[in-house]
Coordinates of C-alpha atoms in Angstrom, one line a residue:
X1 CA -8.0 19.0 -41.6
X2 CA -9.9 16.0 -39.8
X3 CA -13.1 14.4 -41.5
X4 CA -16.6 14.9 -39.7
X5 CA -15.8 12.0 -37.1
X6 CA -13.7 13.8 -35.1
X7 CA -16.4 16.4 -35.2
X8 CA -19.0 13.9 -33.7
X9 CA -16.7 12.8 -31.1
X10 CA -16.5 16.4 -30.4
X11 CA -19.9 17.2 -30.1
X12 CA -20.8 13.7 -28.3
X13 CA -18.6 15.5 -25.4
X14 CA -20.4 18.8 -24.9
X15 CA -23.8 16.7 -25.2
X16 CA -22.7 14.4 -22.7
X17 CA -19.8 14.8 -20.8
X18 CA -20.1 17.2 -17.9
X19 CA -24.1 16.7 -16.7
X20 CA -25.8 20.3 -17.4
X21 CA -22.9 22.2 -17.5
X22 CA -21.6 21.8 -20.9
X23 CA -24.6 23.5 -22.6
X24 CA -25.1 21.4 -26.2
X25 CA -24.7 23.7 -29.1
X26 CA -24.5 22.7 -32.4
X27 CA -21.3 24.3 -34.1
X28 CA -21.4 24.9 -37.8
X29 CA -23.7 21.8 -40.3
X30 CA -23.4 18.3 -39.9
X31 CA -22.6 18.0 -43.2
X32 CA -20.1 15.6 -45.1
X33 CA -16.9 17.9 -45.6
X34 CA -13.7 19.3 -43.9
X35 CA -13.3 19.8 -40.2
X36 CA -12.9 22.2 -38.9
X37 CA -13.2 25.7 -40.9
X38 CA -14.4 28.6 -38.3
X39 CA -14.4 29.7 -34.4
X40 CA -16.4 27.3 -33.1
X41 CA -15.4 23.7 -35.2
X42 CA -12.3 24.9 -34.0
X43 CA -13.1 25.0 -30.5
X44 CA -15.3 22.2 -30.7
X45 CA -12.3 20.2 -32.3
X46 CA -10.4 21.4 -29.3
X47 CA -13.2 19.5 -26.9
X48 CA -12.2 16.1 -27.8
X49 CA -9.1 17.0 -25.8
X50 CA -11.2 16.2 -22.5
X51 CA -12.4 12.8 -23.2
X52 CA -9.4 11.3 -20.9
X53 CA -11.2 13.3 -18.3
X54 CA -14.7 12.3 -18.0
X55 CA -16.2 9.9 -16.3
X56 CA -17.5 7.2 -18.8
X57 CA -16.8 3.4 -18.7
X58 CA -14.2 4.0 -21.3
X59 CA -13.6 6.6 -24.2
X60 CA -11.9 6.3 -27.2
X61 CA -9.6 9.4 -29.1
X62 CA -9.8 7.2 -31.8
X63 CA -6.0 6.4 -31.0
X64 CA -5.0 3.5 -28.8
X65 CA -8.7 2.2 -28.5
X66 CA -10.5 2.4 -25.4
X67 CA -9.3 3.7 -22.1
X68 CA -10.4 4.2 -18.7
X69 CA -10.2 8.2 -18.0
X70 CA -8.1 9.5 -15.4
X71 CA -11.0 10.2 -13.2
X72 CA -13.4 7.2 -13.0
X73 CA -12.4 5.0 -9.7
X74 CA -12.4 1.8 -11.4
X75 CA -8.7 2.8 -13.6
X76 CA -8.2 6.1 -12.7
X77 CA -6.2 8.1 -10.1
X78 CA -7.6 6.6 -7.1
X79 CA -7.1 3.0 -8.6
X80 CA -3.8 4.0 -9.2
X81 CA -2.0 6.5 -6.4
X82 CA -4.5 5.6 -3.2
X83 CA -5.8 1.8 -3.6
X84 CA -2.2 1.2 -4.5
X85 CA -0.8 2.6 -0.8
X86 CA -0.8 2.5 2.7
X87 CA -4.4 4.0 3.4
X88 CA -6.3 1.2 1.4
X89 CA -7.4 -1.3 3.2
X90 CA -6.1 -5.0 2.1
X91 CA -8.1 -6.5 -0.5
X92 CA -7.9 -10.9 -1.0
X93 CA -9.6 -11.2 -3.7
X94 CA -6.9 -12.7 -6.3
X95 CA -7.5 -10.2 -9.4
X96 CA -5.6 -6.6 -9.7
X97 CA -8.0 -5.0 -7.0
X98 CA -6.8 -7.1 -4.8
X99 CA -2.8 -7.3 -6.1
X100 CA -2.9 -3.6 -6.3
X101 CA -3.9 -2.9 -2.8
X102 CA -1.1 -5.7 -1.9
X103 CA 1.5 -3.4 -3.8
X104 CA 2.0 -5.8 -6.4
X105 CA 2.5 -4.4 -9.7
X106 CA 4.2 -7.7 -11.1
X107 CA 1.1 -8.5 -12.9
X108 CA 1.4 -5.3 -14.8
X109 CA 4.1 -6.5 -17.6
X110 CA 1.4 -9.0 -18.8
X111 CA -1.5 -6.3 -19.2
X112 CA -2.0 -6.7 -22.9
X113 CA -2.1 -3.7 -26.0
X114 CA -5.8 -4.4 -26.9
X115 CA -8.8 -2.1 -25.8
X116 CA -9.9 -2.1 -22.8
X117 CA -12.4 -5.3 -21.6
X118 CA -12.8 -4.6 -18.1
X119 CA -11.3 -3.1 -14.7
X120 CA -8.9 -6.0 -13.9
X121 CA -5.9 -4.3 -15.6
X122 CA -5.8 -0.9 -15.6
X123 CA -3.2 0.0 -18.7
X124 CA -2.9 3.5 -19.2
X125 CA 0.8 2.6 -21.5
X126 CA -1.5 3.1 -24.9
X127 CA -2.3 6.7 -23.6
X128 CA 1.3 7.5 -24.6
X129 CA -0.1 7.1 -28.2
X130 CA -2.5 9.4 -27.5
X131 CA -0.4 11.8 -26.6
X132 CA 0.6 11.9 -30.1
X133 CA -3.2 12.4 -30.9
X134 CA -2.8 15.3 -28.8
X135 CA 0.4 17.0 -30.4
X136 CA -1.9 16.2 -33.7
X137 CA -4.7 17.9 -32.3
X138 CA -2.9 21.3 -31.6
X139 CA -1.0 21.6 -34.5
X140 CA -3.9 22.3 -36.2
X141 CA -5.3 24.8 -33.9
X142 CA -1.8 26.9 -34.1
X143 CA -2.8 26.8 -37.8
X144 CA -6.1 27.8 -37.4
X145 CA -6.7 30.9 -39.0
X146 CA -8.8 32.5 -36.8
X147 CA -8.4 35.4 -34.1
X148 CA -5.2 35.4 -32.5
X149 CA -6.4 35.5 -29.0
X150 CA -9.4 33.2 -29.4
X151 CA -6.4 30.6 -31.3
X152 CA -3.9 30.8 -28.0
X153 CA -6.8 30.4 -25.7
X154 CA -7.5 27.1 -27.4
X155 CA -4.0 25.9 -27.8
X156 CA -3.2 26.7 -24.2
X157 CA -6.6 24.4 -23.1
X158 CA -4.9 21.4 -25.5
X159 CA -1.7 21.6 -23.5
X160 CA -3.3 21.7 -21.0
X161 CA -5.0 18.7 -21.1
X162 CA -1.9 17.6 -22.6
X163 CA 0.5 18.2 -19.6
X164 CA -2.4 16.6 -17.6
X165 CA -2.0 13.8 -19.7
X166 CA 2.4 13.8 -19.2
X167 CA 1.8 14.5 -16.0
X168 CA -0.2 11.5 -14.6
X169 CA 1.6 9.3 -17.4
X170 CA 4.6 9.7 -15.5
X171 CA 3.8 9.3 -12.1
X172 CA 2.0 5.9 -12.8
X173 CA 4.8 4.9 -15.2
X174 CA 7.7 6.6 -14.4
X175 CA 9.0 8.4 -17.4
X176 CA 7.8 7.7 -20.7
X177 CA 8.2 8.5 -24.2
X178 CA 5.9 11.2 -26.1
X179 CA 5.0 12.4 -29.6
X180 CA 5.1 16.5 -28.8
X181 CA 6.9 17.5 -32.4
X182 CA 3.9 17.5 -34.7
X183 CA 6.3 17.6 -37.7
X184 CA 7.2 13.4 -36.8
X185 CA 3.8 11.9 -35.3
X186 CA 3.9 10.1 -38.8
X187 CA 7.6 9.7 -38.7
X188 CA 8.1 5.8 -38.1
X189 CA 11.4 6.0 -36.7
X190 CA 10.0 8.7 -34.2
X191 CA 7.1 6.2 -33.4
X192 CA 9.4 3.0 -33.2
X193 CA 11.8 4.7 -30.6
X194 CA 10.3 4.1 -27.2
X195 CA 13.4 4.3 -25.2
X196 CA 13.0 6.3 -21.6
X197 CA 13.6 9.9 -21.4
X198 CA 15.5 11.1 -18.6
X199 CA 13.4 12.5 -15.1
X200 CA 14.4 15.9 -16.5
X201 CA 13.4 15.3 -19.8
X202 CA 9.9 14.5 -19.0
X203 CA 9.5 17.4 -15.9
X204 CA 10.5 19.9 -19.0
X205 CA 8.0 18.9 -21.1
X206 CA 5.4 18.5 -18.7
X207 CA 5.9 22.0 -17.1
X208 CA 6.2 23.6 -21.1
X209 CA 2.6 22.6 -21.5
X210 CA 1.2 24.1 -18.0
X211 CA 3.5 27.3 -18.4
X212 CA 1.4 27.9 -21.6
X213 CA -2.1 26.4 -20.0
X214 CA -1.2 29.1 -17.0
X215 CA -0.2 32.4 -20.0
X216 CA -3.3 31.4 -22.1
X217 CA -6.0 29.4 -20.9
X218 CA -9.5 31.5 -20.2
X219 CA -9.4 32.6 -16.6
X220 CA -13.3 32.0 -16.2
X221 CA -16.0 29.3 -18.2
X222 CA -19.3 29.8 -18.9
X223 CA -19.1 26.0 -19.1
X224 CA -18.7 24.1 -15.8
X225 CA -16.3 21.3 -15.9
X226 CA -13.6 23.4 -18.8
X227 CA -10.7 23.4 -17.5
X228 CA -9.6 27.7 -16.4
X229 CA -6.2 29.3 -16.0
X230 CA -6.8 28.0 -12.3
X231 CA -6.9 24.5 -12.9
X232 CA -3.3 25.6 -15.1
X233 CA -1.8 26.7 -11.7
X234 CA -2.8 24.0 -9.7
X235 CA -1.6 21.7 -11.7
X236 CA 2.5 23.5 -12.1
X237 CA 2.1 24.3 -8.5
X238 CA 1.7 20.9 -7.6
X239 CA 4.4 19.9 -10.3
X240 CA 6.8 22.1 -9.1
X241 CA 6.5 20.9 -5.5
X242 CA 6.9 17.4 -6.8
X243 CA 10.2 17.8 -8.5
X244 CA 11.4 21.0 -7.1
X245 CA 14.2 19.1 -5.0
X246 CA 16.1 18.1 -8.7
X247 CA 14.8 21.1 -10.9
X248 CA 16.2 24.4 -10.7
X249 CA 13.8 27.4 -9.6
X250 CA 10.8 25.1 -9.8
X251 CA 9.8 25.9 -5.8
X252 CA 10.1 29.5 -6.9
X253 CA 7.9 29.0 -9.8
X254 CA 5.7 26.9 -7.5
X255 CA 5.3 29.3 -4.7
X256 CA 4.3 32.1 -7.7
X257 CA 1.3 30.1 -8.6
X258 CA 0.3 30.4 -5.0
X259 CA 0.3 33.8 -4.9
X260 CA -1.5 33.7 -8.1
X261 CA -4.5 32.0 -6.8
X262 CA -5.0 33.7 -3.7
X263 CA -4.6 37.0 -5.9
X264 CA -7.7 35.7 -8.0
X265 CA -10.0 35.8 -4.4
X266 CA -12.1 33.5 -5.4
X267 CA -11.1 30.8 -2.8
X268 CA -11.3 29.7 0.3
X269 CA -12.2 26.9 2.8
X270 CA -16.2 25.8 2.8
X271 CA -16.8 26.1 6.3
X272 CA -20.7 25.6 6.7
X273 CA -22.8 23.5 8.1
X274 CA -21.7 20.9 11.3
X275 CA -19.5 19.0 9.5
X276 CA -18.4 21.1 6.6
X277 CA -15.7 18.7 5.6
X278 CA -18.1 16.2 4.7
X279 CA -21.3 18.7 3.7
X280 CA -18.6 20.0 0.7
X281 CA -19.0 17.0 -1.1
X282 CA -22.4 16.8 -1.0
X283 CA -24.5 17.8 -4.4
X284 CA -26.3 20.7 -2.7
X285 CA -22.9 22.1 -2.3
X286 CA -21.8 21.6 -6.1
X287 CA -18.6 23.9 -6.9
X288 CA -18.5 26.0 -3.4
X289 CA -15.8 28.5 -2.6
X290 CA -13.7 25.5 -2.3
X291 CA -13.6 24.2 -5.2
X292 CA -10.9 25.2 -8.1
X293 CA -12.0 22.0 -10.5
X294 CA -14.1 18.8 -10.1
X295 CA -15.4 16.6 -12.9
X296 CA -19.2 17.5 -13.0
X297 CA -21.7 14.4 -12.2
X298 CA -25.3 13.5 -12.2
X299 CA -26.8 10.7 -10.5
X300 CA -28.8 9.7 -14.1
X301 CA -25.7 9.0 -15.4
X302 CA -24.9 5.3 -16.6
X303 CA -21.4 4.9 -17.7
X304 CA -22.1 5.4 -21.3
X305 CA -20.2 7.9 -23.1
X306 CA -23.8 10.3 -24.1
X307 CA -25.5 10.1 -20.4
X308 CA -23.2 12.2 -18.4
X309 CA -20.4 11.7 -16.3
X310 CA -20.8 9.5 -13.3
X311 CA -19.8 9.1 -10.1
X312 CA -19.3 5.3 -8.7
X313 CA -17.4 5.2 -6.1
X314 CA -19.7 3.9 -3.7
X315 CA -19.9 1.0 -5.6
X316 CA -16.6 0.0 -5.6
X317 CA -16.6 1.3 -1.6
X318 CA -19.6 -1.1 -1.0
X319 CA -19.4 -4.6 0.0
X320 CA -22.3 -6.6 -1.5
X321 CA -24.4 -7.8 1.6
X322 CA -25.1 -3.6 2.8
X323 CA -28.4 -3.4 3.9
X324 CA -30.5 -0.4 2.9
X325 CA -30.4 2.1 6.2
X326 CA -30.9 5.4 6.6
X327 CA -26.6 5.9 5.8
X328 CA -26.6 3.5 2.5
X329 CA -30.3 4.3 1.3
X330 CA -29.4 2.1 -1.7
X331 CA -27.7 -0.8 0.4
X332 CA -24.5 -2.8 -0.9
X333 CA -22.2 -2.1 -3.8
X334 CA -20.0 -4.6 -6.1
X335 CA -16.9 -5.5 -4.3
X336 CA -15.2 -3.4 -2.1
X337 CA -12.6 -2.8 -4.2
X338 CA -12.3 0.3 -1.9
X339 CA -11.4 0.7 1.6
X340 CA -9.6 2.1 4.9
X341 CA -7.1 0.2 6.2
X342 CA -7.7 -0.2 10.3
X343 CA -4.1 1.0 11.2
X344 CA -4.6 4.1 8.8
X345 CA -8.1 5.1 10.6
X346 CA -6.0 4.5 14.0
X347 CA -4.0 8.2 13.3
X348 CA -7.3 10.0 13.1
X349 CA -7.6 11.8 16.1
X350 CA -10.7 11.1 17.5
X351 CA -12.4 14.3 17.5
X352 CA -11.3 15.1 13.4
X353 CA -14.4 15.5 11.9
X354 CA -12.8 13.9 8.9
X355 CA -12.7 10.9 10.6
X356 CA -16.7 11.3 10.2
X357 CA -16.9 10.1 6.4
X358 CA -15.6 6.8 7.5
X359 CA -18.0 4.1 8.4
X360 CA -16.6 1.6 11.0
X361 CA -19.0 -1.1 11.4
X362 CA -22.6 -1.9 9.2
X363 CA -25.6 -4.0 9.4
X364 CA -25.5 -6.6 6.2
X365 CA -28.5 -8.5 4.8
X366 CA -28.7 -11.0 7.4
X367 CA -28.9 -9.2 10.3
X368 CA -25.3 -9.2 11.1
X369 CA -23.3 -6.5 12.6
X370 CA -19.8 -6.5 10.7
X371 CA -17.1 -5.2 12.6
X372 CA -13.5 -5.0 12.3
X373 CA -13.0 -8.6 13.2
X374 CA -14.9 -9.8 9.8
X375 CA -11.7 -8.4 8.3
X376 CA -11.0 -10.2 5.5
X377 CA -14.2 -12.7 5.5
X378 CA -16.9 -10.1 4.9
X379 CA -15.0 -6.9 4.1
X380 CA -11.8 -5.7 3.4
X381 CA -11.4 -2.6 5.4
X382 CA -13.5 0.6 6.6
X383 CA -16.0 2.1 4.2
X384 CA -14.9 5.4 3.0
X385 CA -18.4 7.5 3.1
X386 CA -17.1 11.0 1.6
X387 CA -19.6 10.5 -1.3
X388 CA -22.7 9.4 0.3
X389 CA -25.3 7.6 -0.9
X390 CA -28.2 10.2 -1.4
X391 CA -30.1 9.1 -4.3
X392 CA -31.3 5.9 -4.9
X393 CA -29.9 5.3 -7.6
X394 CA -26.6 3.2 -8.7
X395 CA -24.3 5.7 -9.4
X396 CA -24.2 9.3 -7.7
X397 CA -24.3 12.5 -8.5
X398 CA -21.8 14.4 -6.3
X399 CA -18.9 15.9 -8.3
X400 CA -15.4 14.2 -8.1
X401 CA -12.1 16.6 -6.6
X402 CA -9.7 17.5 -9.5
X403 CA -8.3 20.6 -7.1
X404 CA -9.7 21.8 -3.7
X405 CA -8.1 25.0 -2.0
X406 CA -7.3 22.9 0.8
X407 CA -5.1 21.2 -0.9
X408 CA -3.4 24.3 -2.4
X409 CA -2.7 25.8 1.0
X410 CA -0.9 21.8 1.9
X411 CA 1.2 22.4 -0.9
X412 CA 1.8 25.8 -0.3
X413 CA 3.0 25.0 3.2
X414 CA 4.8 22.3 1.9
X415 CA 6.7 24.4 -0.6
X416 CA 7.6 27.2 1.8
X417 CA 8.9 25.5 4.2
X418 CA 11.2 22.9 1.7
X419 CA 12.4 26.4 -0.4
X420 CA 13.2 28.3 3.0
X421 CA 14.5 25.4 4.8
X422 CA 12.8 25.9 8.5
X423 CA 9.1 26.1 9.3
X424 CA 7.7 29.5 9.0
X425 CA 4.6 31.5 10.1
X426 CA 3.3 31.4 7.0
X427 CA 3.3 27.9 6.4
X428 CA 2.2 27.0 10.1
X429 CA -1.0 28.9 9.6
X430 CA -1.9 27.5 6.1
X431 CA -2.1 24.1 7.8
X432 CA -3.4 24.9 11.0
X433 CA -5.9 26.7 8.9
X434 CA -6.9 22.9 7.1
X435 CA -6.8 21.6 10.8
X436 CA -9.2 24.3 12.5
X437 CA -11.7 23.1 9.8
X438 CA -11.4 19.3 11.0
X439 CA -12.3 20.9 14.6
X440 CA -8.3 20.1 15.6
X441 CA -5.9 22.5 17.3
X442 CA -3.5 24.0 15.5
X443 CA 0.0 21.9 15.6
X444 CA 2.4 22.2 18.4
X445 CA 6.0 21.4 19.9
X446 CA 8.1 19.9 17.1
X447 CA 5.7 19.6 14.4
X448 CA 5.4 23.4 14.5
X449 CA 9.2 24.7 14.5
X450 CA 11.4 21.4 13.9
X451 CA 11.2 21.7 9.3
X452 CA 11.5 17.7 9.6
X453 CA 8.7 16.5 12.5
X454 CA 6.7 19.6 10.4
X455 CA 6.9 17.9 7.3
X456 CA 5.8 14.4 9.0
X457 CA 2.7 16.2 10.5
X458 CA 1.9 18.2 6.9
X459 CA 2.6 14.0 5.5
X460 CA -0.4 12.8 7.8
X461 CA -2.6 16.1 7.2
X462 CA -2.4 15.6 3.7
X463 CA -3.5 11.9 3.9
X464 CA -6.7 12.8 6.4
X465 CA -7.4 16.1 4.1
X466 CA -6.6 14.5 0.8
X467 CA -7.6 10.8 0.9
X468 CA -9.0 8.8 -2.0
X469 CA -8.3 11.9 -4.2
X470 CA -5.5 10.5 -6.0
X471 CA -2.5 12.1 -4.6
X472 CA -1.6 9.2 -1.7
X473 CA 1.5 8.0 -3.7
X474 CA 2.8 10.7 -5.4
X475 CA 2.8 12.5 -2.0
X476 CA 4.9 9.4 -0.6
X477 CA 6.8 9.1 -3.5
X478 CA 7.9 12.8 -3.3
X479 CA 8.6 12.2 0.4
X480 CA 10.8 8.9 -0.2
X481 CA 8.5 7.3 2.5
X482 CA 6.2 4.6 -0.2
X483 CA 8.1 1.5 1.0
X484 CA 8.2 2.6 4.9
X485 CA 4.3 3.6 5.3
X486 CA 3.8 0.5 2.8
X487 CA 5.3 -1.7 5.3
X488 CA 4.3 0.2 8.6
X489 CA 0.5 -0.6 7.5
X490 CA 0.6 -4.0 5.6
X491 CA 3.7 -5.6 6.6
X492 CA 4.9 -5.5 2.6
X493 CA 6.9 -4.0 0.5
X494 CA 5.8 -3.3 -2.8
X495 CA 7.1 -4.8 -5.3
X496 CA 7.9 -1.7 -7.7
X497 CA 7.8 1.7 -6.7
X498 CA 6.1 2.6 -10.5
X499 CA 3.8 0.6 -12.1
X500 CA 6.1 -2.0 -15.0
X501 CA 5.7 -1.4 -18.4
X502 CA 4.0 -3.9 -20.0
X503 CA 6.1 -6.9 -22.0
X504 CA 4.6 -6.0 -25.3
X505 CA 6.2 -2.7 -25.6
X506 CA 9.6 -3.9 -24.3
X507 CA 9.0 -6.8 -27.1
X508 CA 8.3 -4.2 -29.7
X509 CA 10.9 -1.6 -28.8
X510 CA 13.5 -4.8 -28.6
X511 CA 12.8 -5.6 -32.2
X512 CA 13.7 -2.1 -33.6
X513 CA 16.8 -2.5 -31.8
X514 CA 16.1 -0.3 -28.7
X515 CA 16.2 -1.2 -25.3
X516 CA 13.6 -0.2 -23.3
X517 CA 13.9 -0.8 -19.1
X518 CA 10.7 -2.0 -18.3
X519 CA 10.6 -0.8 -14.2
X520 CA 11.8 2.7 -13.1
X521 CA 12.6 3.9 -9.9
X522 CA 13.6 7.5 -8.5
X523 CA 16.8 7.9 -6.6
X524 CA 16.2 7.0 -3.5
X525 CA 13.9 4.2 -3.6
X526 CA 16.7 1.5 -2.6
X527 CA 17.2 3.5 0.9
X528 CA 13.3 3.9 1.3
X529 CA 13.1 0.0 1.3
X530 CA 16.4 -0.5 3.3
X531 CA 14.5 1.4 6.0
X532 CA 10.6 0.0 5.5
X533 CA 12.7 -3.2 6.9
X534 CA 15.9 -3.1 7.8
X535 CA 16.3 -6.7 9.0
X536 CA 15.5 -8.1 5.4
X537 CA 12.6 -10.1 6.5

């Protein structure tokens, strides 16, 4: 049992975490003592598996010290799987905003073990540690000795969060090491070892945890923001599309979670208003039919970890010298740490209302009207305008995409056709159905019959659908095209295709006698390269 700390940490999440959504409640007395003892210390033990998942400066699990979470812009997913790629426009500046967007990573093997001090190095390695906190954490809910059913439902949401976890762990790193025995996370030997697990290894024990989120997590939440069974199947169906090519039967599985979802009814595309791409992200359209799972926001929100979760990516999409217009009511932002790259915005077509959330030219402080040819001198690349600016205030309140059914009928589509081998009806229509809502035809000639040009069109809907919602890399990782759409944008090739681990935990595995290979790359990642430039220039 865990002291009353862990029971604070608990409770300063449902206070603060998810806006109004996670109502407060005060479980049991806050009184000196053991932790937890009935239903709901148990469940609000189980809470403190979320903290990686709000949208705080940093959080702390009271393992590895702080962290940025997954979901907050300035470390998260969109720092590392869109900024890092192709669609970001490319940033000078000489810190790791600007080295990321370059696609260089080398940097990354000096990022230090400490806490986190600020958004220069964005180290998720200690997180590994707290997957260990995790396997802690649900060991002692298996124990728990209350109702069976109420016990599973609270297990299944820790692994959950705990495949989450594995899941963006790996596709940052490359595969890593875990804890998930709770019988050695004391056993110093265990923790000493390091060492890479194989690809397999790691797809086994990420898809474990979902297949138990998907048999036992609630299917509904009073509390906006918990994860539901949903969230679950979203999360194997897109892990069984990315490693279905080397994992036996995981398309199958994947194409099961499909069906899943659409047999739930409770999703489809938000199609109102004149632009109801845009209007979906807007906060008077808060979790619409579209929406399987966002991180909940509110615009009063400051960063700290009892105020609610924020959303600020329009101030790392700013550049400083914005005026205040009727678009950017507020005016400039930090940095631009954010952007579109030109060439990217040149494969909009130009009647994709999509293409709408992107601002190509603004008025700065002085008067000036910056275009594309202040590249580089005033600003770094388009502003991406999907969260607008509609309070004045510095952070917003519009909730931030963890799984939109657009992107579930991509993957769908995706899956099909790479299971049956040729483009089918079925998959035609699920993207052509993503495309009708952009106000674009539905595809034709050899993107709709030809399972190779297909996959090159459902490559390039996915990026105008899906952009600066952390999936950019993993989708070109998955397609073996990072290097080639690197290069085809940027003229560079990065200079990993995962993110290094940093020297300290090569140094420490080293001096227990293990080696530990601090850069992975998939098969495939020499040929991607070969091809991004084949003279060798």
């Amino acid at each position: 049992m865990k002291k009353i700390y862990l029971y604070l940490a608990a409770l300063s999440l449902l206070f603060g975490s998810c806006e109004n959504n996670f109502d407060p409640q005060i479980y049991g007395s806050l009184l000196p003592g053991q932790f937890p003892t009935n239903e709901k210390e148990y469940e609000a033990y189980m809470m403190t598996c979320y903290l990686p998942f709000t949208t705080v400066w940093t959080y702390d699990m009271s393992s590895a010290g702080l962290q940025h979470g997954w979901y907050i812009q300035s470390g998260g997913v969109v720092r590392m799987f869109d900024s890092t790629t192709d669609i970001e426009g490319e940033n000078n500046n000489s810190n790791d905003f600007g080295r990321l967007t370059r696609g260089d990573f080398s940097n990354a093997v000096y990022y230090w073990r400490g806490t986190v001090s600020d958004e220069n190095s964005p180290n998720h390695f200690p997180k590994t540690a707290q997957i260990t906190r995790y396997t802690e954490i649900i060991d002692v809910l298996e124990k728990a000795d209350i109702d069976k059913a109420k016990r599973e439902e609270l297990v299944g949401e820790a692994r959950l969060c705990r495949g989450i976890m594995m899941y963006f762990l790996m596709h940052n790193f490359g595969p890593v090491r875990v804890v998930l025995d709770p019988e050695k996370i004391n056993d110093p030997e265990t923790l000493s070892n390091i060492s890479r697990p194989t690809l397999d290894e790691m797809c086994g024990w990420i898809k474990d945890d979902l297949e138990y989120g998907v048999e036992h997590v609630q299917e509904t939440t009073p509390d906006r923001g918990r994860f539901t069974r949903d969230v679950a199947r979203v999360f194997l169906m897109r892990h069984c599309l990315n490693e279905g090519e080397h994992m036996q039967g995981y398309y199958d599985r994947g194409l099961e979670m499909y069906r899943e979802l659409v047999s739930t009814g409770k999703y489809r595309l938000f199609k109102e208003g004149d632009n109801p791409y845009a209007e979906q992200f807007l906060n008077k359209n808060k979790f619409n039919c579209e929406v399987i799972a966002a991180i909940s926001c509110s615009e009063q929100a400051d960063g700290g970890p009892m105020h609610g979760n924020m959303n600020a990516f329009m101030m790392w999409a700013l550049p400083s010298d914005v005026a205040v217009s009727e678009t950017f009511i507020r005016g400039g932002g930090w940095l631009q740490a954010f952007s579109i790259d030109k060439n990217f915005y040149s494969t909009f077509d130009s009647n994709d209302l999509r293409r709408k959330t992107i601002v190509t030219s603004y008025v700065a402080n002085d008067g000036v009207t910056v275009t594309r040819n202040h590249f580089g001198s005033r600003w770094f690349g388009y502003i991406i305008n999907k969260w607008p600016q509609e309070t004045n205030t510095t952070f917003q309140g519009q909730d931030i995409p963890v799984a939109r059914w657009a992107e579930v009928l991509l993957n769908f589509a995706e899956l099909d056709v790479r299971k049956k081998g040729s483009v089918t009806q079925e998959a035609l229509a699920a993207v052509n159905e993503v495309r009708d809502r952009a106000g674009l035809p539905g595809l034709s000639g050899r993107a709709a019959t030809v399972k190779d040009d297909f996959l090159d069109a459902l490559l390039t809907e996915r990026a105008h659908e899906l952009f600066f919602e952390g999936n950019r890399k993993i989708d070109l990782i998955r397609f073996n095209k990072y290097a080639q759409k690197f290069y085809e944008n940027k003229s560079r090739i990065p200079t990993h295709q995962y993110m290094p681990l940093p020297n300290y935990a090569v140094e420490q595995a080293a001096a227990s006698g293990i080696t530990l290979e601090q850069t992975y790359s998939r098969e495939g990642w020499e040929e991607d390269v070969a091809k991004a430039n084949p003279s060798g220039i």
